[in-house]
Tab-separated table of C-alpha atoms in Angstrom:
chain	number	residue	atom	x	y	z
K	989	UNK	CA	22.717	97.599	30.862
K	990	UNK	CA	20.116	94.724	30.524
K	991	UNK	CA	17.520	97.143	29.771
K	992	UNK	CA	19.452	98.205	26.554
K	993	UNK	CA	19.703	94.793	25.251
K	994	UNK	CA	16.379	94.468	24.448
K	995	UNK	CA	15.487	92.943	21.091
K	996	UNK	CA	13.165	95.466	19.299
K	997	UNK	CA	9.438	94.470	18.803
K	998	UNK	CA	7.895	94.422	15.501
K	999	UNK	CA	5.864	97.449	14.763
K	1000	UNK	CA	2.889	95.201	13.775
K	1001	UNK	CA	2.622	94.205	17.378
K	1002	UNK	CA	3.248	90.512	19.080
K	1003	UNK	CA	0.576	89.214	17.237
K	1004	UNK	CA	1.771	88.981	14.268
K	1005	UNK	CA	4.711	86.453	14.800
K	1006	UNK	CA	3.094	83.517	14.677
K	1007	UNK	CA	1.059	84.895	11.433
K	1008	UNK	CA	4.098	85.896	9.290
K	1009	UNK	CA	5.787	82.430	8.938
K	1010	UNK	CA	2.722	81.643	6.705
K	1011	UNK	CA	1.859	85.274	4.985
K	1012	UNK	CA	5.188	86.145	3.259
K	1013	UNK	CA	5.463	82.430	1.690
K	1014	UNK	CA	1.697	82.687	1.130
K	1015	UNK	CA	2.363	86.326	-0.653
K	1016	UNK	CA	5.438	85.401	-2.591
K	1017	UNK	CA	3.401	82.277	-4.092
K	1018	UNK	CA	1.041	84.322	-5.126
K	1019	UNK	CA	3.617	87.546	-6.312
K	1020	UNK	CA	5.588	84.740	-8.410
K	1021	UNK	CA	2.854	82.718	-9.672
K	1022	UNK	CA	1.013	85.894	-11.229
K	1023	UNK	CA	4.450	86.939	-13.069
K	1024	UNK	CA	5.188	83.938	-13.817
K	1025	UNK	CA	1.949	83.328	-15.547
K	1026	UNK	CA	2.241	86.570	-17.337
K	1027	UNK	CA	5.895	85.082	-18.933
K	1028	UNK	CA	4.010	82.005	-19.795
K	1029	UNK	CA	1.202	83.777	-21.710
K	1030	UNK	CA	4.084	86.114	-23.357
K	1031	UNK	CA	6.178	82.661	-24.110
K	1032	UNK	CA	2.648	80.951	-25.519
K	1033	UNK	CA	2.103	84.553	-28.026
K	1034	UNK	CA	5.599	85.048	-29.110
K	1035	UNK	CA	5.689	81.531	-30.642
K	1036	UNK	CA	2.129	81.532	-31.649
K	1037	UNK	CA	2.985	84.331	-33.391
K	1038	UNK	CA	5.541	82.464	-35.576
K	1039	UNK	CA	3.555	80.028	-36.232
K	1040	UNK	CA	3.549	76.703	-34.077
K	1041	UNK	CA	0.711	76.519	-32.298
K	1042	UNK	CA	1.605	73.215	-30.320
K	1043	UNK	CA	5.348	74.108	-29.264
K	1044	UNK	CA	3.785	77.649	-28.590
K	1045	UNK	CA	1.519	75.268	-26.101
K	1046	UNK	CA	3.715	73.218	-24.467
K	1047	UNK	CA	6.271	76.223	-24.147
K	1048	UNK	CA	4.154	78.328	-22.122
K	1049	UNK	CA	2.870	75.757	-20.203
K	1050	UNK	CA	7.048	74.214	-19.623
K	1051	UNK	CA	7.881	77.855	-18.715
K	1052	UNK	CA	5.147	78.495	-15.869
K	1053	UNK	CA	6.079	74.766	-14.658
K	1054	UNK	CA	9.612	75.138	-14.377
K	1055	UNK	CA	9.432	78.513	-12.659
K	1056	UNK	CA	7.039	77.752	-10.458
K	1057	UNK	CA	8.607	74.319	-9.409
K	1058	UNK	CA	12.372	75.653	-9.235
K	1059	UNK	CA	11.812	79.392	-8.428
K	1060	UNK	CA	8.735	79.564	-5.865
K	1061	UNK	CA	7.984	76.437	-4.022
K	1062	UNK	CA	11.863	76.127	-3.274
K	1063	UNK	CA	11.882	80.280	-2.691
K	1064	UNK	CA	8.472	79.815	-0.525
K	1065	UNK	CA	10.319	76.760	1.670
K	1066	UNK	CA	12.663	78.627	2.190
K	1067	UNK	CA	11.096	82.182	3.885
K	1068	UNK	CA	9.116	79.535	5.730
K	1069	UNK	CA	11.881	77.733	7.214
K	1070	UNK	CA	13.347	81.609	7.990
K	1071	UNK	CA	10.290	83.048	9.861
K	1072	UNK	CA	10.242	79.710	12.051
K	1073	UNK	CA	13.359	78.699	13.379
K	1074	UNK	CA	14.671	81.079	15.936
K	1075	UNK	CA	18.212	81.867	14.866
K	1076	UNK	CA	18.563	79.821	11.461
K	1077	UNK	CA	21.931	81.966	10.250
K	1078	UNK	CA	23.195	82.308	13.588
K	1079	UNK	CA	24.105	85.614	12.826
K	1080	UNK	CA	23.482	88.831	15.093
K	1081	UNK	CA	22.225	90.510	11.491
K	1082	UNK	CA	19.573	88.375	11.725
K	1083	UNK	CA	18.410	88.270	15.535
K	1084	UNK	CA	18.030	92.628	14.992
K	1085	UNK	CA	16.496	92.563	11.616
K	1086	UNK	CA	14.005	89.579	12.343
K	1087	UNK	CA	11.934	91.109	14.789
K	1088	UNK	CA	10.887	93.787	12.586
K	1089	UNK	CA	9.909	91.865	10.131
């Protein structure tokens, strides 16, 4: 019976454990940042496009800063804090699903 309660490994092997608490944070900062950038540059045309340069500006720039600061650093912090503590729901959804990932 103990042999069936097994947690299941990952299928990237044991090594990579100790590497994903820093790659999916490290790959959603950069996922985020890159769309986020493209919102700012769409932000900084759309008002350019009327015809105020300077709130066109300091929109684009306001929109990158505010999604970056609220949306991925927070986001990031998060999957971090998820990848390494053991059990941070304490749910059994977690302790199966965790290992593959």
């Amino acid at each position: 019976m103990e042999d069936n309660n097994k947690l299941p490994t990952s299928i990237w092997g044991k090594w990579w454990s100790p590497i994903r608490k820093w790659f999916y944070p490290s790959w959603l900062i950069y996922e985020t940042s890159y769309r986020f950038y493209d919102y700012a540059v769409a932000v900084h045309l759309y008002l350019k496009n009327i015809g105020n340069e300077y709130l066109a500006l300091v929109s684009g720039m306001a929109t990158f800063m505010v999604c970056t600061a609220f949306l991925t650093v927070s986001t990031s912090f998060l999957l971090f804090k998820f990848f390494s503590v053991e059990n941070l729901t304490g749910t059994r959804f977690e302790e199966r699903m965790k290992p593959l990932f």
